[in-house]
Coordinates of C-alpha atoms and ligand atoms in Angstrom, one line a residue:
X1 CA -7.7 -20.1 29.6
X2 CA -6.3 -20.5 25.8
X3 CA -3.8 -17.8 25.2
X4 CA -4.9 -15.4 22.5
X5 CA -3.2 -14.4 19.7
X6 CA -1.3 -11.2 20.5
X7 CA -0.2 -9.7 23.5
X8 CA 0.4 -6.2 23.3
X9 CA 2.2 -4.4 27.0
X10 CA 2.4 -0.5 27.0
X11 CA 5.4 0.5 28.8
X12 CA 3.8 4.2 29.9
X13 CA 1.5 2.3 32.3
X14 CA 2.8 -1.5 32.6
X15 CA -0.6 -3.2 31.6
X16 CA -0.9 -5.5 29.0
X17 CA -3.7 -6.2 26.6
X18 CA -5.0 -9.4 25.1
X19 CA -5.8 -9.4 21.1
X20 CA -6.5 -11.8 19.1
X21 CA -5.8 -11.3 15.1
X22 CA -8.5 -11.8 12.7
X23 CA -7.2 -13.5 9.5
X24 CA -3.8 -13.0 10.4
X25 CA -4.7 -9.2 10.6
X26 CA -4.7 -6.9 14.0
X27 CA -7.6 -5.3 13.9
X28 CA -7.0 -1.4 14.3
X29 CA -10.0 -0.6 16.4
X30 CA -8.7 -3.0 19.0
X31 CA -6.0 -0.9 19.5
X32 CA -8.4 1.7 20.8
X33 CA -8.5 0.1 24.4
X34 CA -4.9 1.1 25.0
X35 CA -5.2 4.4 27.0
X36 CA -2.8 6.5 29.9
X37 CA -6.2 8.0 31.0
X38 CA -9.8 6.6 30.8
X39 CA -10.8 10.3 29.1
X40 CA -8.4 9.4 26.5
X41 CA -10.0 7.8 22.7
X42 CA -7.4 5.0 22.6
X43 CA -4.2 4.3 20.5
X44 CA -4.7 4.6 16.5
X45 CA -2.5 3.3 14.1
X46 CA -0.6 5.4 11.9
X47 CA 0.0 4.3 8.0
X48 CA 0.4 7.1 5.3
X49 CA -0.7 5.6 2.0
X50 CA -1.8 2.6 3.6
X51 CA 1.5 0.5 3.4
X52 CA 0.7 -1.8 5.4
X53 CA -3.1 -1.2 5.9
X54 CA -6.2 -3.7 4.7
X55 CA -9.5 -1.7 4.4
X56 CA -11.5 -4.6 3.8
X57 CA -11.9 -7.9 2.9
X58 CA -12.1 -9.5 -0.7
X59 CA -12.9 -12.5 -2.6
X60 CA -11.7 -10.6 -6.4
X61 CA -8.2 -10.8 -7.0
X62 CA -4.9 -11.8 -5.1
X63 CA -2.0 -10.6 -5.6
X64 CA 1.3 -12.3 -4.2
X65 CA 4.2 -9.6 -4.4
X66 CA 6.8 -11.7 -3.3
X67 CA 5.9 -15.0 -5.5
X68 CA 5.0 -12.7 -8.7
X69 CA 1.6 -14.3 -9.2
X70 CA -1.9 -12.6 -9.9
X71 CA -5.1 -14.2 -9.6
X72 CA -8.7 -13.4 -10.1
X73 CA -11.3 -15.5 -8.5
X74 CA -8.7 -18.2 -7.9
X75 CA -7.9 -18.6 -11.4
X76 CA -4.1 -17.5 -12.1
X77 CA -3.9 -14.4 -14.9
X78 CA -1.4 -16.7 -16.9
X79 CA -4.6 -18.9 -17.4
X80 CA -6.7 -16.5 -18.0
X81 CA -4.8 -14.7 -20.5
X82 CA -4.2 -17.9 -22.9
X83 CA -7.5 -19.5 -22.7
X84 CA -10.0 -17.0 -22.0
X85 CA -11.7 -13.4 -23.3
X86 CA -12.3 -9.9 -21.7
X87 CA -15.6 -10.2 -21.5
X88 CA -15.5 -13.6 -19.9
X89 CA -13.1 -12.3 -17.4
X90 CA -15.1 -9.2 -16.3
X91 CA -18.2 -12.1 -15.7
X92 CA -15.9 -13.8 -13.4
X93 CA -14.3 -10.6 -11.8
X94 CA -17.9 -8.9 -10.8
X95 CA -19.9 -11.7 -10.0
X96 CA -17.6 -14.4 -8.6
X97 CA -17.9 -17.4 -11.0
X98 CA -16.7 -18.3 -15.1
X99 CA -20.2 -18.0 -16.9
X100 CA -22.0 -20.9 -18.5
X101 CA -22.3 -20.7 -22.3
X102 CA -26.1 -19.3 -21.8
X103 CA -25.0 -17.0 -19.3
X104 CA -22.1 -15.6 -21.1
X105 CA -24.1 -14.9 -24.2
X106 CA -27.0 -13.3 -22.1
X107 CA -24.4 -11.1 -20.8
X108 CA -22.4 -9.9 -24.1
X109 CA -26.0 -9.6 -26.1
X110 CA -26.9 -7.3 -22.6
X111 CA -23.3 -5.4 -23.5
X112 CA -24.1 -5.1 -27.1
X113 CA -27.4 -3.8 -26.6
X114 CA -26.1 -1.0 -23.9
X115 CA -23.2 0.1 -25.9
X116 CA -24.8 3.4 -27.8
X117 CA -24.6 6.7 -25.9
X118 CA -26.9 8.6 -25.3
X119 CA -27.2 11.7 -28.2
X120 CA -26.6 14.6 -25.6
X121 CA -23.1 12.8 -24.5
X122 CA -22.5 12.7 -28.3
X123 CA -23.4 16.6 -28.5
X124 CA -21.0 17.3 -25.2
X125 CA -18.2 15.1 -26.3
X126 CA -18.1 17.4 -29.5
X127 CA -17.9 20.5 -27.5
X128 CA -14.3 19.3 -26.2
X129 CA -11.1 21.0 -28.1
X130 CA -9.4 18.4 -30.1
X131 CA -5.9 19.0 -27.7
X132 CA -8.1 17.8 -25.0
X133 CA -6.6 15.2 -23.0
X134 CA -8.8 12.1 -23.7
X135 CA -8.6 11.0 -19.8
X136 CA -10.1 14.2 -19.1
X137 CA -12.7 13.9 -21.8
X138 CA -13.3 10.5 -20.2
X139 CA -13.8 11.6 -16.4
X140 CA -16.0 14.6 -17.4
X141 CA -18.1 12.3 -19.7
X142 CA -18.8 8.8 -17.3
X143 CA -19.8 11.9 -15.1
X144 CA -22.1 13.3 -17.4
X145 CA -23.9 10.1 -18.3
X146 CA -24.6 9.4 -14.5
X147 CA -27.4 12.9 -14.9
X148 CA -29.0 10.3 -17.8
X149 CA -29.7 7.7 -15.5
X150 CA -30.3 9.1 -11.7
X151 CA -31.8 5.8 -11.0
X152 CA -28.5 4.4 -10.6
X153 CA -28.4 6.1 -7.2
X154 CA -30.5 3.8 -5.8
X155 CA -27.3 2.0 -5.3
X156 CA -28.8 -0.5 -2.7
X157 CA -31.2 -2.3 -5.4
X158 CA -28.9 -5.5 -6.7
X159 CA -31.3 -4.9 -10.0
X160 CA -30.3 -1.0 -10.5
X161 CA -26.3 -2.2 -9.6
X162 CA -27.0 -4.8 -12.4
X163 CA -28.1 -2.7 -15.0
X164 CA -25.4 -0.1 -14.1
X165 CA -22.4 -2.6 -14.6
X166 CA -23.9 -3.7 -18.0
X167 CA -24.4 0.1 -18.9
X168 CA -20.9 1.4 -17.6
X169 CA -19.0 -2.3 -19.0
X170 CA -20.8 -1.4 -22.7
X171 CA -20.7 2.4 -22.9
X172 CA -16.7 3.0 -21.4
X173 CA -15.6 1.8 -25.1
X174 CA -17.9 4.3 -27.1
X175 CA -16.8 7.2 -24.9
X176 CA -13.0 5.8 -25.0
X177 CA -13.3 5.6 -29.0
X178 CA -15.3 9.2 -29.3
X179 CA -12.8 10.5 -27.1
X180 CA -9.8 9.6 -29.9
X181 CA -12.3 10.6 -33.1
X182 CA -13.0 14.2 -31.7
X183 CA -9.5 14.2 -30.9
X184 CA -8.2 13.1 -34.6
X185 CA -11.5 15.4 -35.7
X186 CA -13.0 12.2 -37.3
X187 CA -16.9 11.4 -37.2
X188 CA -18.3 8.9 -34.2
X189 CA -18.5 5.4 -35.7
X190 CA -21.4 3.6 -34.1
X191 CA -21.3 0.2 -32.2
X192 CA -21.9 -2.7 -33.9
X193 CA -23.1 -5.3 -31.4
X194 CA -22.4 -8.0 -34.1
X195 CA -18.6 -7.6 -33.3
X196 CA -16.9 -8.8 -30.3
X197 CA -16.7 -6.7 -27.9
X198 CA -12.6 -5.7 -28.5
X199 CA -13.4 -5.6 -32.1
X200 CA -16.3 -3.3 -32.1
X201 CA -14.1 -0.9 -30.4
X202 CA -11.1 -1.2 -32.8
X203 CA -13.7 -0.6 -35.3
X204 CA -15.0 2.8 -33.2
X205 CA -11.5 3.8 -33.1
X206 CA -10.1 3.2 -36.8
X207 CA -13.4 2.8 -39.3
X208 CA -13.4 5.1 -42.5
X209 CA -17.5 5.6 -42.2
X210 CA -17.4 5.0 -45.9
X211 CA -15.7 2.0 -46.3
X212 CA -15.9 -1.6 -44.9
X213 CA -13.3 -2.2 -42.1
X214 CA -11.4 -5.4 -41.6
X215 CA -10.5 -5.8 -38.0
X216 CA -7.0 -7.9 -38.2
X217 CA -7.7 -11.2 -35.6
X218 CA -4.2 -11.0 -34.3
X219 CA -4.8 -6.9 -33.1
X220 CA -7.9 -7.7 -31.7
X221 CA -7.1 -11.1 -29.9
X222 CA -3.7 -8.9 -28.4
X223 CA -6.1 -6.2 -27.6
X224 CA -8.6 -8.4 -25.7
X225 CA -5.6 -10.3 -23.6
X226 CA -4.4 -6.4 -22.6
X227 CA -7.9 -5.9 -21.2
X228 CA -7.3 -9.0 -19.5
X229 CA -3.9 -8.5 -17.9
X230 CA -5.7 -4.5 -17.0
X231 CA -9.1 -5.6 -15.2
X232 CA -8.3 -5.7 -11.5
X233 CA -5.4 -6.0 -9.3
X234 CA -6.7 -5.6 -5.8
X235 CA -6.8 -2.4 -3.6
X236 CA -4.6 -0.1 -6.0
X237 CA -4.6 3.4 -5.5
X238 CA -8.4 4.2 -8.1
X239 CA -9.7 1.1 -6.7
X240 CA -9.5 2.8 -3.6
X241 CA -11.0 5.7 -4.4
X242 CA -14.2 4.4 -6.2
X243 CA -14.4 2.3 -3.0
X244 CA -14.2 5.6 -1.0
X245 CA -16.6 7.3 -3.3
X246 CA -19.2 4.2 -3.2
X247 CA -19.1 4.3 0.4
X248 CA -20.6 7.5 1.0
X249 CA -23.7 5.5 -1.8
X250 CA -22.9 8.1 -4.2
X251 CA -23.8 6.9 -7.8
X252 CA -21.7 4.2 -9.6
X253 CA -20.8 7.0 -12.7
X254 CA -19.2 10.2 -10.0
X255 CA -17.7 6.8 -8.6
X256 CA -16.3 5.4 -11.6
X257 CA -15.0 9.0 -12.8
X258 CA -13.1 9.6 -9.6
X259 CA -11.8 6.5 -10.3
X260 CA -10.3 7.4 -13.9
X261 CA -9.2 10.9 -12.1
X262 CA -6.9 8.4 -9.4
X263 CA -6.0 6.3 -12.5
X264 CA -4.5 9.3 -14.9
X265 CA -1.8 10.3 -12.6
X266 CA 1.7 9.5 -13.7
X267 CA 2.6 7.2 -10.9
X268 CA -0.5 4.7 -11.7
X269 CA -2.2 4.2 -15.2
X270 CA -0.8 7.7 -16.3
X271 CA 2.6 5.7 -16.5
X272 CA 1.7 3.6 -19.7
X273 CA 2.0 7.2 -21.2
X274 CA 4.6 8.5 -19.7
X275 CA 7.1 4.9 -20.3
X276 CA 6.6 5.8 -24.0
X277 CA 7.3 9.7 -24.0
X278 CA 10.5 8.5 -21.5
X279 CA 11.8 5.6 -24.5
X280 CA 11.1 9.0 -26.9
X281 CA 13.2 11.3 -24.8
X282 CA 15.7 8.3 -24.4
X283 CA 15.7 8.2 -28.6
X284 CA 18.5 5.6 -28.7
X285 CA 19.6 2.2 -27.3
X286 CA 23.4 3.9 -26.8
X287 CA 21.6 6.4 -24.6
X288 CA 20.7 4.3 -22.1
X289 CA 23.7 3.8 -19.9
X290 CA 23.5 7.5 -19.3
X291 CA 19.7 7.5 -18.8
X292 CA 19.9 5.0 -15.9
X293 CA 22.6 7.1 -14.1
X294 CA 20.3 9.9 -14.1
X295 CA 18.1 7.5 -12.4
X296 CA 20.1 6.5 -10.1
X297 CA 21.3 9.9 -9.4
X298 CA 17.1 10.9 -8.0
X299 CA 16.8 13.1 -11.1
X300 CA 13.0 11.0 -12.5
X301 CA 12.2 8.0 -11.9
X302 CA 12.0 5.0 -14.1
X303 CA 8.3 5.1 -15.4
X304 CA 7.1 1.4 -16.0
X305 CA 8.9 0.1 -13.2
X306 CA 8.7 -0.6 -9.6
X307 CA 5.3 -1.2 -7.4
X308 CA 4.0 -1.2 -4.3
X309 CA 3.2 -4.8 -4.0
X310 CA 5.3 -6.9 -6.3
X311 CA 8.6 -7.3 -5.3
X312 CA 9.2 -9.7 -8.2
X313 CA 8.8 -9.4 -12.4
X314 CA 5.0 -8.5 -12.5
X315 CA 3.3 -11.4 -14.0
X316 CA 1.7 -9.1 -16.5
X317 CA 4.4 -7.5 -17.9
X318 CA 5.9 -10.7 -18.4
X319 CA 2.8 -11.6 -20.3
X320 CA 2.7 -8.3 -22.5
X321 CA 6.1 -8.7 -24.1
X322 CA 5.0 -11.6 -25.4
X323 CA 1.5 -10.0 -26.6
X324 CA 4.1 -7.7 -28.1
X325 CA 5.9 -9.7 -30.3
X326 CA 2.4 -11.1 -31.6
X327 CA 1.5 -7.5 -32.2
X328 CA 5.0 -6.5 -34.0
X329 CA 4.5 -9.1 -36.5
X330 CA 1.3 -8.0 -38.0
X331 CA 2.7 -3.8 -37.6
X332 CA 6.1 -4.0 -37.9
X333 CA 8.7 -3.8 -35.2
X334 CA 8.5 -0.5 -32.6
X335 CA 11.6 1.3 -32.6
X336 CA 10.8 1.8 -29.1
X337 CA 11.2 -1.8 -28.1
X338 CA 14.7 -2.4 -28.4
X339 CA 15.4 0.6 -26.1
X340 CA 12.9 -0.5 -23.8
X341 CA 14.8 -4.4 -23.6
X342 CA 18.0 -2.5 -23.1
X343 CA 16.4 -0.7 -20.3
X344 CA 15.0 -3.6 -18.8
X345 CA 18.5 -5.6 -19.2
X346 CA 20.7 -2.7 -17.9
X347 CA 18.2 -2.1 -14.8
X348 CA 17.8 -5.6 -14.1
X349 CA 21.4 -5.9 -13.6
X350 CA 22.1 -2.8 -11.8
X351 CA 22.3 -2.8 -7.7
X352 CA 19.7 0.4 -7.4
X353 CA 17.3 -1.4 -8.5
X354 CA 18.0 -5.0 -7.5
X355 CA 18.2 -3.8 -4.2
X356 CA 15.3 -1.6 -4.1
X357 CA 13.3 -4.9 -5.5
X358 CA 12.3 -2.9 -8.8
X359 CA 11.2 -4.6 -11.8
X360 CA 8.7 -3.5 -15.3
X361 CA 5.5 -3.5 -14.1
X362 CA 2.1 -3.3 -16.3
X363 CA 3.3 -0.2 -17.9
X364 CA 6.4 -0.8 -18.7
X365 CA 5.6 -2.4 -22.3
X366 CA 1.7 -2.0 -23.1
X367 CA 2.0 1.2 -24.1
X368 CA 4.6 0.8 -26.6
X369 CA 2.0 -1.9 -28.2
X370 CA -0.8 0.9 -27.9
X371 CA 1.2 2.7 -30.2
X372 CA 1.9 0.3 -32.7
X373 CA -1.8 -0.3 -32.7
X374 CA -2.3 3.3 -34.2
X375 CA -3.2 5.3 -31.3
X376 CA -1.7 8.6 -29.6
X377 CA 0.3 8.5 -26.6
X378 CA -2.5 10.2 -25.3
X379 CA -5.2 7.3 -25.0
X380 CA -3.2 4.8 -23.2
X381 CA -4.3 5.5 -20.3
X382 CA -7.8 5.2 -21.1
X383 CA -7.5 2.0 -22.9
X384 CA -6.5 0.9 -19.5
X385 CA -9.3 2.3 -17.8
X386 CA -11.6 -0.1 -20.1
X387 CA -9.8 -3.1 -19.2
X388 CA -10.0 -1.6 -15.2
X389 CA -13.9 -0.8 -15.6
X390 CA -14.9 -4.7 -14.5
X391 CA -12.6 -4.6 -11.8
X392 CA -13.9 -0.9 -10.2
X393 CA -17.5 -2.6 -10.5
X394 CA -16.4 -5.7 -8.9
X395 CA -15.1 -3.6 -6.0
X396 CA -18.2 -1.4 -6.1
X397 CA -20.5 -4.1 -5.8
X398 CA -18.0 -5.9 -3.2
X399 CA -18.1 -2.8 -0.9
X400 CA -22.0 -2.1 -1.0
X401 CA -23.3 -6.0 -0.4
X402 CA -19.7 -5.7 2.5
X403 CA -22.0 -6.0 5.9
X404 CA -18.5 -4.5 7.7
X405 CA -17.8 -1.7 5.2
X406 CA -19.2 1.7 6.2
X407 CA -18.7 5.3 5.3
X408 CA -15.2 5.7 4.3
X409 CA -13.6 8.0 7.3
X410 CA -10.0 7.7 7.9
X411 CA -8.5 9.6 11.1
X412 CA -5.6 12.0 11.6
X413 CA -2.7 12.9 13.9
X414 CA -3.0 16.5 14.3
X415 CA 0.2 18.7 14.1
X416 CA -1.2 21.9 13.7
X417 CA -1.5 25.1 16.2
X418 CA -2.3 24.7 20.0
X419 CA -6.4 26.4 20.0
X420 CA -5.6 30.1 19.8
X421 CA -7.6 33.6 19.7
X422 CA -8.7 35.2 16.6
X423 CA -6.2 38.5 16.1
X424 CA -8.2 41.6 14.6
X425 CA -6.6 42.4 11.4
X426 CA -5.0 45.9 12.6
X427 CA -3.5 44.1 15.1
X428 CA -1.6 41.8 12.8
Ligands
SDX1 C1 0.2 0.7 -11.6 O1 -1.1 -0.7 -7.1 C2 -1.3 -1.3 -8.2 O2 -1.7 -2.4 -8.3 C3 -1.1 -0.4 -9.4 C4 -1.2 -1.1 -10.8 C5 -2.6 -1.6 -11.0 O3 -2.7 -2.6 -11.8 O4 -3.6 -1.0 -10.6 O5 -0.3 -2.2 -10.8 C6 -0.9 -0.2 -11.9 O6 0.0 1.8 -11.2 C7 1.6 0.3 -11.8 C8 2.7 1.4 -11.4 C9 2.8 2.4 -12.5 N1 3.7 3.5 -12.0 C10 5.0 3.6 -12.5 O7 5.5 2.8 -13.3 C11 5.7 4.9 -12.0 C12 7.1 4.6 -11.6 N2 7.0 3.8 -10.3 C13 7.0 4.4 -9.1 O8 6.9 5.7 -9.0 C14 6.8 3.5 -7.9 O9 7.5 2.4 -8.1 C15 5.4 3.2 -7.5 C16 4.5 4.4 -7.5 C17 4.8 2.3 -8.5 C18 5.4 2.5 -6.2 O10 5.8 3.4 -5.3 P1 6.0 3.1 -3.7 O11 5.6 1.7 -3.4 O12 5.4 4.2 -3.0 O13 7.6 3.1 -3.6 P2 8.5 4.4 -3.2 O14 8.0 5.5 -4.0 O15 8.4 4.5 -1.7 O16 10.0 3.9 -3.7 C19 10.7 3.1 -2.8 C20 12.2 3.3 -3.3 C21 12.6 4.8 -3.3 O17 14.0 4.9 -3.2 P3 14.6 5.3 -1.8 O18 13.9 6.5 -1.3 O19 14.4 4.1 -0.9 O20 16.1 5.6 -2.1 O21 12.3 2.9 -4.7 C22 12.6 4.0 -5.5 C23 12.2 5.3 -4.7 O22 13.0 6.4 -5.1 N3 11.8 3.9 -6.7 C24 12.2 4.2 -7.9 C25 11.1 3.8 -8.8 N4 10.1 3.3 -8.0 C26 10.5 3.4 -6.7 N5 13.4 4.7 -8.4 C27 13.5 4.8 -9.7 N6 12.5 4.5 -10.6 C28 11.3 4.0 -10.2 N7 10.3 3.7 -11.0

């Protein structure tokens, strides 16, 4: 008899059980078998915020938290970074292999073509205030734009999930860049499909309609590599969530919006944001010391640093400070930066952080070259969610063609009242 993997002996009745792992993993429902009484459902497992929890299996991106590496498709993001493009990258994210020439031209002519909105969105993006948070203009908008196409329900047709990802890939840009104009109260500046695809949307952003714009090679190579370094990174907390909303076969647009609403809160993309507003607060270098203590002390955290899977320097940051100084030279140095180095040196040394294994993550710098790019606090965020649209379609498509994956349905421990009678409301 070969011995299995795991042998698991409950204490309450003496008898053991027999499991054997699947890809190193224990698989939950096998844990079910384990009863006191045959009436019983079986043990669960217990992990708030999934600490220690795989919901499924994937082929997109690995990321090795101890090691500091990040890869996508098997191809490291340090590579990816230097010798590829956005566009390229999203191929190789959502359908598993670096295009051909052919195919990669097929595929940005398809983006360029899909990039123009429809004129209602253009009519609804209007009606927002201009102190509207762009994230929120975002969410409401990818929304919207699913009522324009309610084929893309038919979720199950690999056709209809092809014309979506080109559709979503294209049009997240236009809304992004809309978003900022009605913000700044400037007119919408169409596409241009001619333009690459990070240039065309520097030009969306920062045209004068009545002048020829120059997009600067340097801003929008710096741009495209943040895209990059932004497109996936495994099961992260809106990942999840357009998993969770794809499962139920919902439509790829209320999927992709739930996924912006996940990826606006400060402890996730909202912290690109809320980095630079902290450096602003901070206002000094010689302020720092005293910052950190209040750290320490439990008053706020440190936004930009620490994660839930690296335990090392996050590979991106490392490759955003030097997307940085590329940046500075064309706009000038940030103000910002040399507080944010100090930061980094002073937290990098100091035991409450060393020990707790906390290091800049994604955040820590990109928004401080967001800023130097022109652009409010406000849309950092969102320009993450464009790099992060090919990855939430790569996990889309993943999870609908996943033969194990089924409605998303996570159980409970229940703590609440013993079953009781209903008391009549004189009586109460
Ligand atoms: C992103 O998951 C992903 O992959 C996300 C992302 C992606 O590409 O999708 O990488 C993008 O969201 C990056 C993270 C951006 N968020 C921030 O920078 C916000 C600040 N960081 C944290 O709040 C925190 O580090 C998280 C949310 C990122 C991770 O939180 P965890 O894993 O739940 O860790 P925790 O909250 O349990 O903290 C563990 C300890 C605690 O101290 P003790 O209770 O043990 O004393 O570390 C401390 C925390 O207080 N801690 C921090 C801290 N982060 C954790 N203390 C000060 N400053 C911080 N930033």
């Amino acid at each position: 008899m070969t011995k299995r993997d795991l042998t698991i002996t409950d204490n309450r009745t003496g008898k053991s059980y027999d499991l054997d792992l699947e890809l190193g993993a224990l698989k939950a429902v096998d844990l079910r078998q384990i009863k006191i009484s045959e009436d019983e459902q079986g043990m669960m497992s217990y992990d708030p915020s999934f600490v220690n929890t795989a919901a499924t299996k994937s082929a997109i991106t690995m990321v090795d938290g101890e090691a500091g590496l990040l890869c996508h498709r098997g191809y490291s993001i340090e590579e990816l970074a230097e010798k590829s493009k956005y566009l390229e990258v999203a191929y190789l994210i959502m359908f598993g292999e670096l295009p051909t020439r052919s195919e990669l031209e097929v595929f940005e002519s398809e983006i360029g073509r899909c990039s123009v909105l429809p004129q209602e969105v253009e009519t609804m993006l209007r009606a927002f205030p201009a102190d509207a948070h762009p994230m929120g203009v975002f969410i409401s908008m990818i929304a919207a734009m699913g009522t324009f196409f309610p084929e893309a329900r038919n979720v199950d047709d690999p056709e209809v999930r092809m014309q979506q990802v080109c559709h979503l890939t294209a049009t997240v840009p236009t809304i992004a860049a809309y978003a900022y104009r009605n913000m700044a109260d400037l007119p919408f500046v169409r596409p241009d499909s001619e333009l690459s695809y990070t240039a065309n949307l520097l030009q969306m952003l920062f045209k004068d309609p009545d002048r020829p714009y120059k997009v600067e090679p340097a801003l929008e190579k710096a741009l495209d590599v943040l895209f990059i370094l932004h497109a996936d990174h495994e099961q992260n907390c809106s990942t999840n969530v357009m998993r969770g909303i794809a499962s139920s076969k919902s439509d790829p647009y209320g999927a992709l919006a739930g996924a912006g609403a996940a990826l606006y809160g400060p402890l996730h993309g909202g912290a690109n944001e809320a980095v630079v507003r902290m450096l602003e607060k901070i206002e000094d270098k010689r302020n720092v010391p005293a910052y950190v203590e209040r750290v320490k002390a439990g008053e706020f955290r440190l936004m930009g640093f620490g994660h839930r899977v690296y335990k090392n320097y996050d590979p991106r940051a490392r490759i955003i400070k030097q997307v940085a100084d590329e940046v500075f030279k064309v706009t000038g140095p940030s103000p910002l930066l040399d507080i944010a180095l100090e930061l980094e040196r002073i937290a990098l040394e100091d035991d409450y952080f060393v020990s707790r294994r906390l290091y800049p993550n994604v955040d820590f710098y990109s928004g401080i070259i967001y800023q130097a790019l022109g652009l409010p606090v406000e849309m950092f965020t969102l320009l993450f969610a464009i790099g992060r649209t090919a990855g939430w379609l790569a996990q889309w498509q993943e999870l609908l063609t996943d033969p194990e994956q089924r409605i998303a349905r996570p159980r409970q421990i229940y703590t609440g009242s013993p079953p009781r009678d209903y008391i009549p409301l004189d009586k109460r």
